[in-house]
Amino acid sequence: MGNPGRVGETGLVHREIPSRIRAAVGWVNQPDPAGSPVTVLPDGCMDLMWIDGRLLVSGADTTARVAPRSPGAKVGLRLAPGHLPTVLGLPADELVDQQVLLTEVPLDEAGRRAVEHAQNALTAAGPRVEVLETLAEQLGIGAATTGFADAVAHRALLGTDVRTMADDLGLGTRQLHRRCLAAFGYGPKLLSRVL
């Protein structure tokens, strides 16, 4: 993780902030009025974001996309591949290439209360990564088991072929593919290319 070039620098002032959450990086984008839209490159990560007064979850991207400028600051918490779907209870492939209001994600009662509290805190205090970190902790990020996601991401970074990866994990290639779709939003081959 930790790819400072993920978001282009033209058109905004982008700053990454170390997070108290394992496998996460906070970020802040301050708009540059003279700048142009920015290109966001795929990195396998998913983000919790506060943009234009809305709390969003951003699924993993499969291709580069242009992020439109907005008048206010944007803040986010970028989570390592495979770390967000577990706590949302939503397969990652349902969020690929999308940004969804967090209030539209089917969470349990405690999760809904945590989202509502974060929404109120961000509205009152403005864009702050700390609020997103607290929300992430309340949703269970960091406490959730991500052994599979970490093991696959590590092998994908090394360029391990799919058959060897499946054998290493004691899975068939089809089972590996299905589990990768749920954890990352795409299969192991595309994950290797993206990472």
PDB file of C-alpha atoms in Angstrom:
ATOM      1  CA  MET A   1       0.000   0.000   0.000  1.00  0.00           C
ATOM      2  CA  GLY A   2       1.168   3.571   0.429  1.00  0.00           C
ATOM      3  CA  ASN A   3       1.416   4.637  -3.191  1.00  0.00           C
ATOM      4  CA  PRO A   4       1.721   8.431  -3.063  1.00  0.00           C
ATOM      5  CA  GLY A   5       1.300   8.577  -6.865  1.00  0.00           C
ATOM      6  CA  ARG A   6      -2.155   6.984  -6.757  1.00  0.00           C
ATOM      7  CA  VAL A   7      -3.829  10.337  -7.246  1.00  0.00           C
ATOM      8  CA  GLY A   8      -2.323  12.735  -9.757  1.00  0.00           C
ATOM      9  CA  GLU A   9      -0.908  15.938  -8.327  1.00  0.00           C
ATOM     10  CA  THR A  10      -2.353  18.259 -10.984  1.00  0.00           C
ATOM     11  CA  GLY A  11      -5.299  20.253  -9.726  1.00  0.00           C
ATOM     12  CA  LEU A  12      -5.034  19.581  -6.005  1.00  0.00           C
ATOM     13  CA  VAL A  13      -2.785  19.470  -3.021  1.00  0.00           C
ATOM     14  CA  HIS A  14      -2.718  15.818  -1.939  1.00  0.00           C
ATOM     15  CA  ARG A  15      -1.316  14.833   1.430  1.00  0.00           C
ATOM     16  CA  GLU A  16      -1.110  11.361   2.958  1.00  0.00           C
ATOM     17  CA  ILE A  17      -1.311  10.930   6.714  1.00  0.00           C
ATOM     18  CA  PRO A  18      -0.130   7.876   8.685  1.00  0.00           C
ATOM     19  CA  SER A  19      -3.097   6.113  10.257  1.00  0.00           C
ATOM     20  CA  ARG A  20      -3.479   4.509  13.659  1.00  0.00           C
ATOM     21  CA  ILE A  21      -5.251   1.666  11.830  1.00  0.00           C
ATOM     22  CA  ARG A  22      -3.084  -1.148  10.546  1.00  0.00           C
ATOM     23  CA  ALA A  23      -3.167  -1.423   6.764  1.00  0.00           C
ATOM     24  CA  ALA A  24      -4.649   2.051   6.283  1.00  0.00           C
ATOM     25  CA  VAL A  25      -3.433   5.455   5.158  1.00  0.00           C
ATOM     26  CA  GLY A  26      -5.323   8.699   5.656  1.00  0.00           C
ATOM     27  CA  TRP A  27      -5.390  11.302   2.909  1.00  0.00           C
ATOM     28  CA  VAL A  28      -6.531  14.875   2.415  1.00  0.00           C
ATOM     29  CA  ASN A  29      -7.068  16.672  -0.890  1.00  0.00           C
ATOM     30  CA  GLN A  30      -7.318  20.443  -0.852  1.00  0.00           C
ATOM     31  CA  PRO A  31      -8.630  21.768  -4.168  1.00  0.00           C
ATOM     32  CA  ASP A  32      -6.543  24.072  -6.302  1.00  0.00           C
ATOM     33  CA  PRO A  33      -8.979  26.452  -8.031  1.00  0.00           C
ATOM     34  CA  ALA A  34      -6.674  26.791 -11.026  1.00  0.00           C
ATOM     35  CA  GLY A  35      -6.186  23.039 -11.334  1.00  0.00           C
ATOM     36  CA  SER A  36      -7.890  20.461 -13.471  1.00  0.00           C
ATOM     37  CA  PRO A  37      -9.570  17.135 -12.633  1.00  0.00           C
ATOM     38  CA  VAL A  38      -7.228  14.422 -11.382  1.00  0.00           C
ATOM     39  CA  THR A  39      -6.605  10.897 -12.556  1.00  0.00           C
ATOM     40  CA  VAL A  40      -7.012   8.131  -9.983  1.00  0.00           C
ATOM     41  CA  LEU A  41      -5.050   4.986 -10.767  1.00  0.00           C
ATOM     42  CA  PRO A  42      -6.174   1.505  -9.656  1.00  0.00           C
ATOM     43  CA  ASP A  43      -4.272   0.150  -6.638  1.00  0.00           C
ATOM     44  CA  GLY A  44      -6.561  -2.592  -5.304  1.00  0.00           C
ATOM     45  CA  CYS A  45      -7.531  -0.497  -2.276  1.00  0.00           C
ATOM     46  CA  MET A  46     -10.947   0.604  -1.096  1.00  0.00           C
ATOM     47  CA  ASP A  47     -11.590   3.922   0.644  1.00  0.00           C
ATOM     48  CA  LEU A  48     -13.895   5.443   3.212  1.00  0.00           C
ATOM     49  CA  MET A  49     -14.275   9.066   2.057  1.00  0.00           C
ATOM     50  CA  TRP A  50     -15.901  12.365   2.971  1.00  0.00           C
ATOM     51  CA  ILE A  51     -16.549  14.347  -0.218  1.00  0.00           C
ATOM     52  CA  ASP A  52     -18.914  17.298  -0.678  1.00  0.00           C
ATOM     53  CA  GLY A  53     -20.736  16.575   2.579  1.00  0.00           C
ATOM     54  CA  ARG A  54     -21.252  12.893   1.797  1.00  0.00           C
ATOM     55  CA  LEU A  55     -19.774   9.824   3.468  1.00  0.00           C
ATOM     56  CA  LEU A  56     -18.863   7.305   0.759  1.00  0.00           C
ATOM     57  CA  VAL A  57     -17.227   3.958   0.284  1.00  0.00           C
ATOM     58  CA  SER A  58     -15.178   3.673  -2.887  1.00  0.00           C
ATOM     59  CA  GLY A  59     -14.730   0.238  -4.389  1.00  0.00           C
ATOM     60  CA  ALA A  60     -11.540  -0.961  -6.012  1.00  0.00           C
ATOM     61  CA  ASP A  61     -10.929   0.476  -9.468  1.00  0.00           C
ATOM     62  CA  THR A  62     -10.184  -1.693 -12.491  1.00  0.00           C
ATOM     63  CA  THR A  63      -9.047   1.180 -14.716  1.00  0.00           C
ATOM     64  CA  ALA A  64      -7.856   4.737 -14.291  1.00  0.00           C
ATOM     65  CA  ARG A  65     -10.679   7.219 -13.798  1.00  0.00           C
ATOM     66  CA  VAL A  66     -10.955  10.983 -13.714  1.00  0.00           C
ATOM     67  CA  ALA A  67     -12.129  12.404 -10.389  1.00  0.00           C
ATOM     68  CA  PRO A  68     -14.033  15.663 -10.838  1.00  0.00           C
ATOM     69  CA  ARG A  69     -13.003  18.725  -8.875  1.00  0.00           C
ATOM     70  CA  SER A  70     -15.140  19.751  -5.942  1.00  0.00           C
ATOM     71  CA  PRO A  71     -15.188  23.044  -4.071  1.00  0.00           C
ATOM     72  CA  GLY A  72     -14.318  21.617  -0.663  1.00  0.00           C
ATOM     73  CA  ALA A  73     -11.610  19.490   0.857  1.00  0.00           C
ATOM     74  CA  LYS A  74     -11.858  15.728   0.503  1.00  0.00           C
ATOM     75  CA  VAL A  75     -10.615  13.324   3.162  1.00  0.00           C
ATOM     76  CA  GLY A  76     -10.334   9.594   3.080  1.00  0.00           C
ATOM     77  CA  LEU A  77      -9.013   6.484   4.670  1.00  0.00           C
ATOM     78  CA  ARG A  78      -7.467   4.128   2.101  1.00  0.00           C
ATOM     79  CA  LEU A  79      -7.551   0.514   3.239  1.00  0.00           C
ATOM     80  CA  ALA A  80      -5.244  -2.199   1.986  1.00  0.00           C
ATOM     81  CA  PRO A  81      -6.705  -4.641  -0.527  1.00  0.00           C
ATOM     82  CA  GLY A  82      -9.247  -6.986   1.040  1.00  0.00           C
ATOM     83  CA  HIS A  83      -9.637  -5.164   4.377  1.00  0.00           C
ATOM     84  CA  LEU A  84     -12.933  -3.298   3.892  1.00  0.00           C
ATOM     85  CA  PRO A  85     -15.347  -5.894   2.419  1.00  0.00           C
ATOM     86  CA  THR A  86     -15.066  -8.145   5.477  1.00  0.00           C
ATOM     87  CA  VAL A  87     -16.481  -5.529   7.848  1.00  0.00           C
ATOM     88  CA  LEU A  88     -19.071  -4.184   5.412  1.00  0.00           C
ATOM     89  CA  GLY A  89     -20.442  -7.668   4.922  1.00  0.00           C
ATOM     90  CA  LEU A  90     -20.545  -6.928   1.218  1.00  0.00           C
ATOM     91  CA  PRO A  91     -18.535  -8.712  -1.471  1.00  0.00           C
ATOM     92  CA  ALA A  92     -15.992  -6.342  -3.025  1.00  0.00           C
ATOM     93  CA  ASP A  93     -17.133  -7.180  -6.556  1.00  0.00           C
ATOM     94  CA  GLU A  94     -20.452  -5.410  -5.800  1.00  0.00           C
ATOM     95  CA  LEU A  95     -18.515  -2.153  -5.309  1.00  0.00           C
ATOM     96  CA  VAL A  96     -15.945  -2.335  -8.127  1.00  0.00           C
ATOM     97  CA  ASP A  97     -15.519   0.980  -9.972  1.00  0.00           C
ATOM     98  CA  GLN A  98     -18.237   2.606  -7.823  1.00  0.00           C
ATOM     99  CA  GLN A  99     -18.607   5.145  -5.068  1.00  0.00           C
ATOM    100  CA  VAL A 100     -21.593   4.367  -2.867  1.00  0.00           C
ATOM    101  CA  LEU A 101     -23.126   6.332  -0.015  1.00  0.00           C
ATOM    102  CA  LEU A 102     -22.202   4.515   3.176  1.00  0.00           C
ATOM    103  CA  THR A 103     -25.808   4.917   4.338  1.00  0.00           C
ATOM    104  CA  GLU A 104     -26.834   2.653   1.416  1.00  0.00           C
ATOM    105  CA  VAL A 105     -24.574  -0.199   2.543  1.00  0.00           C
ATOM    106  CA  PRO A 106     -26.560  -2.804   4.531  1.00  0.00           C
ATOM    107  CA  LEU A 107     -24.936  -2.522   7.981  1.00  0.00           C
ATOM    108  CA  ASP A 108     -26.143  -3.828  11.331  1.00  0.00           C
ATOM    109  CA  GLU A 109     -27.677  -1.429  13.870  1.00  0.00           C
ATOM    110  CA  ALA A 110     -24.329  -0.620  15.514  1.00  0.00           C
ATOM    111  CA  GLY A 111     -22.801   0.067  12.103  1.00  0.00           C
ATOM    112  CA  ARG A 112     -25.658   2.368  11.114  1.00  0.00           C
ATOM    113  CA  ARG A 113     -25.279   4.301  14.379  1.00  0.00           C
ATOM    114  CA  ALA A 114     -21.509   4.608  13.815  1.00  0.00           C
ATOM    115  CA  VAL A 115     -22.083   5.959  10.283  1.00  0.00           C
ATOM    116  CA  GLU A 116     -24.680   8.441  11.539  1.00  0.00           C
ATOM    117  CA  HIS A 117     -22.330   9.627  14.305  1.00  0.00           C
ATOM    118  CA  ALA A 118     -19.448  10.036  11.806  1.00  0.00           C
ATOM    119  CA  GLN A 119     -21.712  11.911   9.380  1.00  0.00           C
ATOM    120  CA  ASN A 120     -22.713  14.329  12.160  1.00  0.00           C
ATOM    121  CA  ALA A 121     -19.116  14.747  13.370  1.00  0.00           C
ATOM    122  CA  LEU A 122     -17.824  15.453   9.861  1.00  0.00           C
ATOM    123  CA  THR A 123     -20.639  17.914   9.181  1.00  0.00           C
ATOM    124  CA  ALA A 124     -19.909  19.768  12.424  1.00  0.00           C
ATOM    125  CA  ALA A 125     -16.098  19.626  12.492  1.00  0.00           C
ATOM    126  CA  GLY A 126     -15.283  19.521   8.803  1.00  0.00           C
ATOM    127  CA  PRO A 127     -13.140  16.986   6.954  1.00  0.00           C
ATOM    128  CA  ARG A 128     -10.965  15.112   9.454  1.00  0.00           C
ATOM    129  CA  VAL A 129      -9.242  11.773   8.946  1.00  0.00           C
ATOM    130  CA  GLU A 130      -9.549  11.027  12.685  1.00  0.00           C
ATOM    131  CA  VAL A 131     -13.343  10.810  12.349  1.00  0.00           C
ATOM    132  CA  LEU A 132     -12.957   8.241   9.547  1.00  0.00           C
ATOM    133  CA  GLU A 133     -10.480   6.261  11.665  1.00  0.00           C
ATOM    134  CA  THR A 134     -12.953   6.152  14.552  1.00  0.00           C
ATOM    135  CA  LEU A 135     -15.697   5.051  12.162  1.00  0.00           C
ATOM    136  CA  ALA A 136     -13.439   2.336  10.740  1.00  0.00           C
ATOM    137  CA  GLU A 137     -12.656   1.075  14.240  1.00  0.00           C
ATOM    138  CA  GLN A 138     -16.341   1.055  15.171  1.00  0.00           C
ATOM    139  CA  LEU A 139     -17.112  -0.953  12.032  1.00  0.00           C
ATOM    140  CA  GLY A 140     -14.467  -3.483  13.092  1.00  0.00           C
ATOM    141  CA  ILE A 141     -11.681  -2.672  10.652  1.00  0.00           C
ATOM    142  CA  GLY A 142      -8.456  -3.870  12.160  1.00  0.00           C
ATOM    143  CA  ALA A 143     -10.222  -6.478  14.279  1.00  0.00           C
ATOM    144  CA  ALA A 144     -11.581  -8.408  11.309  1.00  0.00           C
ATOM    145  CA  THR A 145      -9.718 -11.452  10.069  1.00  0.00           C
ATOM    146  CA  THR A 146      -7.913 -10.622   6.844  1.00  0.00           C
ATOM    147  CA  GLY A 147      -5.504 -13.562   6.689  1.00  0.00           C
ATOM    148  CA  PHE A 148      -6.769 -14.701   3.290  1.00  0.00           C
ATOM    149  CA  ALA A 149      -6.612 -11.202   1.789  1.00  0.00           C
ATOM    150  CA  ASP A 150      -3.127 -10.563   3.152  1.00  0.00           C
ATOM    151  CA  ALA A 151      -1.857 -13.956   1.931  1.00  0.00           C
ATOM    152  CA  VAL A 152      -3.255 -13.454  -1.577  1.00  0.00           C
ATOM    153  CA  ALA A 153      -2.094  -9.827  -1.837  1.00  0.00           C
ATOM    154  CA  HIS A 154       1.413 -10.843  -0.774  1.00  0.00           C
ATOM    155  CA  ARG A 155       1.562 -13.570  -3.433  1.00  0.00           C
ATOM    156  CA  ALA A 156       0.047 -11.241  -6.046  1.00  0.00           C
ATOM    157  CA  LEU A 157       2.744  -8.640  -5.322  1.00  0.00           C
ATOM    158  CA  LEU A 158       5.377 -11.316  -5.868  1.00  0.00           C
ATOM    159  CA  GLY A 159       3.811 -12.197  -9.228  1.00  0.00           C
ATOM    160  CA  THR A 160       2.891 -15.738  -8.178  1.00  0.00           C
ATOM    161  CA  ASP A 161       0.887 -17.487 -10.900  1.00  0.00           C
ATOM    162  CA  VAL A 162      -2.717 -18.438 -10.135  1.00  0.00           C
ATOM    163  CA  ARG A 163      -2.175 -22.225 -10.000  1.00  0.00           C
ATOM    164  CA  THR A 164       0.744 -21.888  -7.544  1.00  0.00           C
ATOM    165  CA  MET A 165      -1.190 -19.347  -5.477  1.00  0.00           C
ATOM    166  CA  ALA A 166      -4.177 -21.700  -5.242  1.00  0.00           C
ATOM    167  CA  ASP A 167      -1.928 -24.643  -4.314  1.00  0.00           C
ATOM    168  CA  ASP A 168      -0.122 -22.554  -1.664  1.00  0.00           C
ATOM    169  CA  LEU A 169      -3.466 -21.669  -0.084  1.00  0.00           C
ATOM    170  CA  GLY A 170      -4.932 -25.164  -0.349  1.00  0.00           C
ATOM    171  CA  LEU A 171      -7.642 -24.076  -2.780  1.00  0.00           C
ATOM    172  CA  GLY A 172      -8.737 -24.930  -6.281  1.00  0.00           C
ATOM    173  CA  THR A 173      -8.319 -22.201  -8.899  1.00  0.00           C
ATOM    174  CA  ARG A 174     -12.104 -21.637  -9.168  1.00  0.00           C
ATOM    175  CA  GLN A 175     -12.450 -21.374  -5.396  1.00  0.00           C
ATOM    176  CA  LEU A 176      -9.515 -18.936  -5.295  1.00  0.00           C
ATOM    177  CA  HIS A 177     -11.140 -16.848  -8.032  1.00  0.00           C
ATOM    178  CA  ARG A 178     -14.516 -16.688  -6.192  1.00  0.00           C
ATOM    179  CA  ARG A 179     -12.862 -15.757  -2.893  1.00  0.00           C
ATOM    180  CA  CYS A 180     -10.730 -13.091  -4.619  1.00  0.00           C
ATOM    181  CA  LEU A 181     -13.835 -11.524  -6.196  1.00  0.00           C
ATOM    182  CA  ALA A 182     -15.430 -11.247  -2.749  1.00  0.00           C
ATOM    183  CA  ALA A 183     -12.279  -9.890  -1.064  1.00  0.00           C
ATOM    184  CA  PHE A 184     -10.775  -7.640  -3.741  1.00  0.00           C
ATOM    185  CA  GLY A 185     -13.411  -7.085  -6.398  1.00  0.00           C
ATOM    186  CA  TYR A 186     -11.501  -8.948  -9.076  1.00  0.00           C
ATOM    187  CA  GLY A 187      -9.709 -12.220  -9.656  1.00  0.00           C
ATOM    188  CA  PRO A 188      -6.108 -13.076  -8.760  1.00  0.00           C
ATOM    189  CA  LYS A 189      -4.726 -12.373 -12.248  1.00  0.00           C
ATOM    190  CA  LEU A 190      -6.085  -8.834 -12.401  1.00  0.00           C
ATOM    191  CA  LEU A 191      -5.090  -8.290  -8.767  1.00  0.00           C
ATOM    192  CA  SER A 192      -1.485  -9.178  -9.659  1.00  0.00           C
ATOM    193  CA  ARG A 193      -1.524  -6.713 -12.580  1.00  0.00           C
ATOM    194  CA  VAL A 194      -3.036  -3.930 -10.473  1.00  0.00           C
ATOM    195  CA  LEU A 195      -0.680  -4.417  -7.538  1.00  0.00           C
TER     196      LEU A 195
END
